[in-house]
Amino acid sequence: MAGWLFLAQVPTGTVIAGLIAGSYLAAPLGLGREGVFLIGGSMVVAAFALNLLGLRIAGAVQGLVTAGVLGLVILILVFAARDVRWDAFTPFAPMGWSAVGVAATQLFWAFVGWEAITPLAEEFRNPERDLMRASVVSVGLVAALYLALAVVTIGTRAYGAGMSAGLPPFALMGGKAFGARALPIIGLAGGVLTFLPLNAYVAGTSRLVYALAQAGDLPLWAGALHPKTKAPHRALLVVGALCVVAIGLAYRYQLGISSLLPLSTSSFIATYVMSMAAAVRLLKGIPAVLAAVSLVGCVVILLFVGALVLWVATVALASVLYGLAANRRKLVPPTGR
């Protein structure tokens, strides 16, 4: 069920990541909505193509590029912090406390995605050690950067001006710090920083489809590896096609990031609720206590997705029905003469 809930958000989640990357690259070039979708869609296709060909961006290269871009992010934060006005934080919660819960469902998406690495555990030399270290370091680093970005974005009121200028807030702050001529470089950095996790996200998703198919939770047809590239090519082709269709529908029906986020986060939050419930059951001591606190928080946030709870319930029911049907087929003896 958890695997199905995770996969249910893949088409919309991939579109969101592509549109974020597209907005960073298109805005400095003066491209409009068409440019954002064209660039974002191209990056999504590129991520699937790289994984389909079995090409992986070397870990050392990813590390160097990420470190360079993060250095630029920190530098922009330092420069932009000089323009923070504390009166921008008043009134606090102007839309009421219920709006905080709704905003939390949107912000949840910013912190998810790292769990997509779990299907890649078999590719680690020491997954029990390395996965834990990577998760703790990445979550801590991302949380610190997001908090700093949130404070500076609100304090400089970059979000309102950035939207009216057609620029992401981060690009707007970078333009103020280094000048308008730096916008293409900042846009490129934002696009690269978005593409790297998108590429890893696609890899993790395809491996999840492969693992679910091997376990009988999806059609076995999807659990095949290409004889040469060793990539789960069928899973990549099916999921990639769904993502391309999702991009087309989003463009056709004028759906932006804010419209797509609830569809993605509702499934994500439900997945985390199940994960934390399992952690409470399996872990002991302090880890179990932390899991219980996280479980309560995730349940509270899930309540704010509203009618999308029905979407979550539908996906969960579909996974149960498929599992029952699959088990029934296993119990039926083959007929023959």
CSV table of C-alpha atoms in Angstrom, one decimal:
chain,number,residue,atom,x,y,z
A,1,MET,CA,0.0,0.0,0.0
A,2,ALA,CA,2.8,2.4,0.9
A,3,GLY,CA,4.4,1.7,-2.5
A,4,TRP,CA,1.2,2.4,-4.3
A,5,LEU,CA,0.7,5.7,-2.4
A,6,PHE,CA,4.2,6.8,-3.3
A,7,LEU,CA,3.8,6.0,-6.9
A,8,ALA,CA,0.4,7.7,-7.0
A,9,GLN,CA,2.1,11.1,-6.7
A,10,VAL,CA,4.9,10.4,-9.2
A,11,PRO,CA,3.3,12.0,-12.3
A,12,THR,CA,2.3,15.2,-10.5
A,13,GLY,CA,5.5,15.3,-8.4
A,14,THR,CA,7.7,14.9,-11.5
A,15,VAL,CA,5.8,17.7,-13.2
A,16,ILE,CA,6.3,20.0,-10.2
A,17,ALA,CA,10.0,19.4,-10.2
A,18,GLY,CA,10.2,20.0,-13.9
A,19,LEU,CA,8.2,23.2,-13.6
A,20,ILE,CA,10.4,24.5,-10.8
A,21,ALA,CA,13.5,23.8,-12.9
A,22,GLY,CA,11.9,25.4,-15.9
A,23,SER,CA,10.9,28.5,-14.0
A,24,TYR,CA,14.5,29.1,-13.0
A,25,LEU,CA,15.9,28.6,-16.5
A,26,ALA,CA,13.1,30.4,-18.4
A,27,ALA,CA,12.5,33.5,-16.3
A,28,PRO,CA,16.0,35.1,-16.7
A,29,LEU,CA,15.7,34.5,-20.5
A,30,GLY,CA,12.3,36.3,-20.6
A,31,LEU,CA,10.4,33.2,-21.6
A,32,GLY,CA,6.8,32.9,-20.6
A,33,ARG,CA,4.6,30.0,-19.5
A,34,GLU,CA,5.3,28.1,-22.7
A,35,GLY,CA,9.0,28.3,-22.1
A,36,VAL,CA,8.7,27.1,-18.5
A,37,PHE,CA,6.7,24.0,-19.7
A,38,LEU,CA,9.0,23.4,-22.6
A,39,ILE,CA,12.2,23.5,-20.5
A,40,GLY,CA,10.6,21.7,-17.6
A,41,GLY,CA,9.2,19.0,-19.8
A,42,SER,CA,12.6,18.6,-21.6
A,43,MET,CA,14.3,18.1,-18.2
A,44,VAL,CA,11.8,15.5,-17.2
A,45,VAL,CA,12.4,13.6,-20.5
A,46,ALA,CA,16.2,14.0,-20.0
A,47,ALA,CA,16.0,12.4,-16.6
A,48,PHE,CA,14.1,9.4,-17.8
A,49,ALA,CA,16.4,9.1,-20.9
A,50,LEU,CA,19.5,9.1,-18.7
A,51,ASN,CA,18.1,6.4,-16.5
A,52,LEU,CA,16.8,4.4,-19.4
A,53,LEU,CA,20.2,4.4,-21.0
A,54,GLY,CA,21.7,3.3,-17.7
A,55,LEU,CA,23.7,6.5,-17.4
A,56,ARG,CA,24.4,7.8,-13.9
A,57,ILE,CA,25.8,11.1,-13.1
A,58,ALA,CA,29.0,10.2,-11.1
A,59,GLY,CA,28.7,10.7,-7.4
A,60,ALA,CA,31.8,12.8,-7.3
A,61,VAL,CA,30.4,15.1,-10.1
A,62,GLN,CA,27.1,15.4,-8.3
A,63,GLY,CA,28.9,16.2,-5.1
A,64,LEU,CA,31.0,18.9,-6.7
A,65,VAL,CA,28.1,20.5,-8.6
A,66,THR,CA,25.9,20.4,-5.5
A,67,ALA,CA,28.6,21.9,-3.3
A,68,GLY,CA,29.1,24.7,-5.8
A,69,VAL,CA,25.4,25.5,-6.1
A,70,LEU,CA,24.9,25.3,-2.3
A,71,GLY,CA,27.8,27.7,-1.9
A,72,LEU,CA,26.0,30.2,-4.2
A,73,VAL,CA,22.8,29.7,-2.2
A,74,ILE,CA,24.6,30.5,1.0
A,75,LEU,CA,26.3,33.5,-0.6
A,76,ILE,CA,23.0,34.9,-1.8
A,77,LEU,CA,21.5,34.4,1.6
A,78,VAL,CA,24.2,36.3,3.3
A,79,PHE,CA,23.8,39.3,0.9
A,80,ALA,CA,20.0,39.2,1.0
A,81,ALA,CA,20.0,39.0,4.8
A,82,ARG,CA,21.1,42.7,4.9
A,83,ASP,CA,17.7,43.7,3.4
A,84,VAL,CA,15.6,41.7,5.9
A,85,ARG,CA,13.0,43.9,7.5
A,86,TRP,CA,11.5,42.4,10.6
A,87,ASP,CA,8.2,44.3,10.1
A,88,ALA,CA,7.6,42.0,7.2
A,89,PHE,CA,6.8,39.3,9.8
A,90,THR,CA,3.8,41.3,11.2
A,91,PRO,CA,1.0,40.6,11.4
A,92,PHE,CA,1.9,37.0,12.2
A,93,ALA,CA,-0.3,34.4,10.6
A,94,PRO,CA,-2.6,37.0,8.9
A,95,MET,CA,-4.8,34.3,7.4
A,96,GLY,CA,-5.4,32.6,10.7
A,97,TRP,CA,-3.9,29.4,12.3
A,98,SER,CA,-5.9,27.1,10.0
A,99,ALA,CA,-3.9,28.6,7.1
A,100,VAL,CA,-0.8,27.3,8.8
A,101,GLY,CA,-2.1,23.8,8.4
A,102,VAL,CA,-2.9,24.3,4.8
A,103,ALA,CA,0.5,25.8,4.2
A,104,ALA,CA,2.1,22.8,5.9
A,105,THR,CA,0.6,20.5,3.4
A,106,GLN,CA,2.2,22.5,0.6
A,107,LEU,CA,5.6,22.8,2.4
A,108,PHE,CA,5.6,19.1,3.1
A,109,TRP,CA,6.6,18.5,-0.6
A,110,ALA,CA,9.8,20.5,-0.1
A,111,PHE,CA,11.0,17.9,2.5
A,112,VAL,CA,10.0,14.7,0.7
A,113,GLY,CA,11.9,12.9,-1.9
A,114,TRP,CA,15.0,11.7,-0.1
A,115,GLU,CA,13.2,8.5,0.8
A,116,ALA,CA,13.2,7.6,-2.9
A,117,ILE,CA,16.8,6.5,-2.3
A,118,THR,CA,15.7,3.4,-0.4
A,119,PRO,CA,15.0,1.3,-3.5
A,120,LEU,CA,18.7,2.0,-4.4
A,121,ALA,CA,19.9,0.4,-1.2
A,122,GLU,CA,21.3,-2.6,-3.0
A,123,GLU,CA,23.7,-0.3,-4.9
A,124,PHE,CA,25.4,0.9,-1.7
A,125,ARG,CA,28.4,-1.0,-0.3
A,126,ASN,CA,27.2,-0.6,3.2
A,127,PRO,CA,23.5,0.4,3.1
A,128,GLU,CA,22.8,0.0,6.8
A,129,ARG,CA,25.5,2.6,7.6
A,130,ASP,CA,25.6,4.8,4.6
A,131,LEU,CA,21.8,5.3,4.1
A,132,MET,CA,21.4,6.4,7.7
A,133,ARG,CA,24.3,8.8,7.5
A,134,ALA,CA,23.1,10.2,4.2
A,135,SER,CA,19.6,10.6,5.4
A,136,VAL,CA,20.5,12.4,8.7
A,137,VAL,CA,23.0,14.8,7.0
A,138,SER,CA,20.7,15.6,4.0
A,139,VAL,CA,17.6,16.2,6.1
A,140,GLY,CA,19.5,18.4,8.6
A,141,LEU,CA,21.2,20.4,5.8
A,142,VAL,CA,18.0,20.9,3.8
A,143,ALA,CA,16.0,21.9,6.9
A,144,ALA,CA,18.6,24.6,7.8
A,145,LEU,CA,18.7,25.9,4.3
A,146,TYR,CA,15.0,26.0,3.9
A,147,LEU,CA,14.5,27.8,7.2
A,148,ALA,CA,17.1,30.4,6.2
A,149,LEU,CA,15.5,30.8,2.8
A,150,ALA,CA,12.1,31.2,4.3
A,151,VAL,CA,13.3,33.9,6.8
A,152,VAL,CA,15.1,35.9,4.1
A,153,THR,CA,12.4,35.5,1.5
A,154,ILE,CA,9.7,36.8,3.9
A,155,GLY,CA,12.0,39.4,5.4
A,156,THR,CA,12.8,40.9,2.1
A,157,ARG,CA,9.3,40.5,0.7
A,158,ALA,CA,10.8,38.8,-2.3
A,159,TYR,CA,7.9,36.4,-2.8
A,160,GLY,CA,5.4,39.1,-3.9
A,161,ALA,CA,7.8,41.0,-6.1
A,162,GLY,CA,9.3,37.8,-7.5
A,163,MET,CA,6.0,36.6,-8.6
A,164,SER,CA,5.0,39.9,-10.2
A,165,ALA,CA,8.4,40.1,-12.0
A,166,GLY,CA,8.1,36.5,-13.3
A,167,LEU,CA,11.1,35.4,-11.3
A,168,PRO,CA,11.4,32.8,-8.5
A,169,PRO,CA,12.1,34.5,-5.2
A,170,PHE,CA,15.6,33.0,-5.0
A,171,ALA,CA,16.5,34.4,-8.4
A,172,LEU,CA,15.1,37.8,-7.5
A,173,MET,CA,17.2,37.9,-4.3
A,174,GLY,CA,20.3,36.8,-6.3
A,175,GLY,CA,19.6,39.5,-8.9
A,176,LYS,CA,19.5,42.1,-6.1
A,177,ALA,CA,22.7,40.8,-4.6
A,178,PHE,CA,24.8,40.5,-7.8
A,179,GLY,CA,22.9,42.6,-10.4
A,180,ALA,CA,20.6,41.7,-13.3
A,181,ARG,CA,23.5,40.3,-15.3
A,182,ALA,CA,23.9,37.5,-12.8
A,183,LEU,CA,20.3,36.3,-13.3
A,184,PRO,CA,21.1,33.7,-16.1
A,185,ILE,CA,23.9,32.2,-13.9
A,186,ILE,CA,21.6,32.1,-10.9
A,187,GLY,CA,18.8,30.6,-13.1
A,188,LEU,CA,21.2,27.9,-14.4
A,189,ALA,CA,22.3,27.1,-10.8
A,190,GLY,CA,18.7,26.8,-9.7
A,191,GLY,CA,17.9,24.5,-12.7
A,192,VAL,CA,20.9,22.3,-12.0
A,193,LEU,CA,20.1,22.1,-8.3
A,194,THR,CA,16.6,21.0,-9.3
A,195,PHE,CA,17.6,18.5,-12.0
A,196,LEU,CA,20.0,16.5,-9.8
A,197,PRO,CA,17.3,15.4,-7.3
A,198,LEU,CA,14.9,14.9,-10.2
A,199,ASN,CA,17.3,12.5,-11.8
A,200,ALA,CA,17.8,10.6,-8.5
A,201,TYR,CA,14.0,10.7,-8.0
A,202,VAL,CA,13.4,9.0,-11.3
A,203,ALA,CA,16.0,6.4,-10.6
A,204,GLY,CA,14.5,5.6,-7.2
A,205,THR,CA,11.0,5.5,-8.6
A,206,SER,CA,11.9,3.1,-11.3
A,207,ARG,CA,13.6,0.8,-8.8
A,208,LEU,CA,10.5,1.0,-6.6
A,209,VAL,CA,8.3,-0.2,-9.5
A,210,TYR,CA,10.8,-3.0,-10.2
A,211,ALA,CA,10.8,-4.0,-6.5
A,212,LEU,CA,7.0,-4.0,-6.3
A,213,ALA,CA,6.7,-6.0,-9.4
A,214,GLN,CA,9.2,-8.6,-8.2
A,215,ALA,CA,7.2,-8.8,-4.9
A,216,GLY,CA,3.9,-9.3,-6.8
A,217,ASP,CA,2.4,-6.0,-5.8
A,218,LEU,CA,2.5,-4.8,-9.5
A,219,PRO,CA,2.4,-6.8,-12.7
A,220,LEU,CA,5.5,-8.9,-13.1
A,221,TRP,CA,6.0,-7.5,-16.6
A,222,ALA,CA,7.2,-4.3,-15.0
A,223,GLY,CA,9.9,-6.0,-13.0
A,224,ALA,CA,12.3,-6.6,-15.8
A,225,LEU,CA,15.9,-5.3,-16.2
A,226,HIS,CA,17.4,-4.4,-19.6
A,227,PRO,CA,20.1,-7.1,-20.4
A,228,LYS,CA,22.7,-4.5,-21.3
A,229,THR,CA,22.0,-1.4,-19.2
A,230,LYS,CA,20.5,-3.3,-16.2
A,231,ALA,CA,18.0,-0.5,-16.0
A,232,PRO,CA,14.3,-1.3,-15.2
A,233,HIS,CA,13.4,-0.2,-18.7
A,234,ARG,CA,9.8,-1.2,-18.7
A,235,ALA,CA,9.1,0.7,-15.5
A,236,LEU,CA,10.9,3.7,-16.8
A,237,LEU,CA,8.9,3.7,-20.1
A,238,VAL,CA,5.5,3.3,-18.4
A,239,VAL,CA,6.2,5.9,-15.6
A,240,GLY,CA,7.9,8.2,-18.1
A,241,ALA,CA,4.8,8.1,-20.4
A,242,LEU,CA,2.5,8.9,-17.5
A,243,CYS,CA,4.7,11.9,-16.6
A,244,VAL,CA,4.6,13.2,-20.2
A,245,VAL,CA,0.8,12.9,-20.2
A,246,ALA,CA,0.7,14.7,-16.9
A,247,ILE,CA,2.8,17.6,-18.3
A,248,GLY,CA,0.5,17.8,-21.3
A,249,LEU,CA,-2.6,17.9,-19.1
A,250,ALA,CA,-1.1,20.5,-16.8
A,251,TYR,CA,-0.4,22.7,-19.8
A,252,ARG,CA,-3.7,22.1,-21.4
A,253,TYR,CA,-5.8,22.9,-18.3
A,254,GLN,CA,-3.6,25.8,-17.0
A,255,LEU,CA,-2.4,23.9,-13.9
A,256,GLY,CA,0.6,25.4,-12.1
A,257,ILE,CA,2.7,24.3,-9.2
A,258,SER,CA,0.2,25.5,-6.6
A,259,SER,CA,-2.6,23.5,-8.2
A,260,LEU,CA,-0.5,20.3,-8.5
A,261,LEU,CA,1.1,20.4,-5.1
A,262,PRO,CA,-2.0,19.1,-3.1
A,263,LEU,CA,-2.3,16.1,-5.3
A,264,SER,CA,1.3,15.1,-4.7
A,265,THR,CA,1.6,16.0,-1.0
A,266,SER,CA,-1.6,14.2,0.0
A,267,SER,CA,-0.1,10.9,-1.2
A,268,PHE,CA,3.3,11.7,0.3
A,269,ILE,CA,1.8,12.6,3.7
A,270,ALA,CA,-0.2,9.3,3.8
A,271,THR,CA,3.0,7.4,3.0
A,272,TYR,CA,4.7,9.1,5.9
A,273,VAL,CA,1.8,8.3,8.2
A,274,MET,CA,2.2,4.6,7.4
A,275,SER,CA,6.0,4.8,7.7
A,276,MET,CA,5.9,6.4,11.1
A,277,ALA,CA,3.3,4.0,12.3
A,278,ALA,CA,5.5,1.1,11.2
A,279,ALA,CA,8.5,2.8,12.9
A,280,VAL,CA,6.6,3.1,16.2
A,281,ARG,CA,5.9,-0.6,16.0
A,282,LEU,CA,9.4,-1.7,15.0
A,283,LEU,CA,11.7,0.6,16.8
A,284,LYS,CA,12.4,0.9,20.5
A,285,GLY,CA,13.6,3.6,22.9
A,286,ILE,CA,14.2,7.2,21.7
A,287,PRO,CA,13.8,6.3,18.0
A,288,ALA,CA,10.3,5.0,18.8
A,289,VAL,CA,9.4,8.2,20.7
A,290,LEU,CA,10.6,10.4,17.8
A,291,ALA,CA,8.6,8.2,15.4
A,292,ALA,CA,5.5,8.7,17.6
A,293,VAL,CA,5.9,12.5,17.6
A,294,SER,CA,6.4,12.4,13.8
A,295,LEU,CA,3.3,10.2,13.4
A,296,VAL,CA,1.1,12.7,15.3
A,297,GLY,CA,2.5,15.6,13.3
A,298,CYS,CA,1.9,13.8,10.0
A,299,VAL,CA,-1.7,12.8,11.0
A,300,VAL,CA,-2.5,16.4,11.9
A,301,ILE,CA,-1.1,17.7,8.6
A,302,LEU,CA,-3.0,14.9,6.7
A,303,LEU,CA,-6.3,16.3,8.1
A,304,PHE,CA,-5.7,19.6,6.2
A,305,VAL,CA,-5.6,18.0,2.7
A,306,GLY,CA,-9.4,18.1,2.8
A,307,ALA,CA,-11.3,16.2,0.1
A,308,LEU,CA,-8.0,14.7,-1.2
A,309,VAL,CA,-8.3,12.2,1.6
A,310,LEU,CA,-10.7,10.4,-0.7
A,311,TRP,CA,-8.0,10.2,-3.4
A,312,VAL,CA,-5.6,8.7,-0.8
A,313,ALA,CA,-8.3,6.2,0.3
A,314,THR,CA,-9.0,5.3,-3.4
A,315,VAL,CA,-5.3,4.5,-4.0
A,316,ALA,CA,-5.1,2.5,-0.8
A,317,LEU,CA,-8.3,0.5,-1.7
A,318,ALA,CA,-6.9,-0.2,-5.2
A,319,SER,CA,-3.7,-1.5,-3.8
A,320,VAL,CA,-5.6,-3.8,-1.4
A,321,LEU,CA,-7.9,-5.1,-4.2
A,322,TYR,CA,-4.9,-5.7,-6.5
A,323,GLY,CA,-3.1,-7.6,-3.7
A,324,LEU,CA,-6.2,-9.8,-3.1
A,325,ALA,CA,-6.6,-10.5,-6.8
A,326,ALA,CA,-2.9,-11.4,-7.1
A,327,ASN,CA,-3.0,-13.7,-4.1
A,328,ARG,CA,-6.1,-15.4,-5.5
A,329,ARG,CA,-4.3,-16.0,-8.8
A,330,LYS,CA,-1.5,-17.7,-6.9
A,331,LEU,CA,-3.9,-20.0,-5.1
A,332,VAL,CA,-5.7,-21.1,-8.3
A,333,PRO,CA,-4.0,-24.3,-9.6
A,334,PRO,CA,-3.0,-24.2,-13.3
A,335,THR,CA,-5.3,-26.1,-15.6
A,336,GLY,CA,-4.0,-28.7,-18.0
A,337,ARG,CA,-4.6,-32.0,-19.6
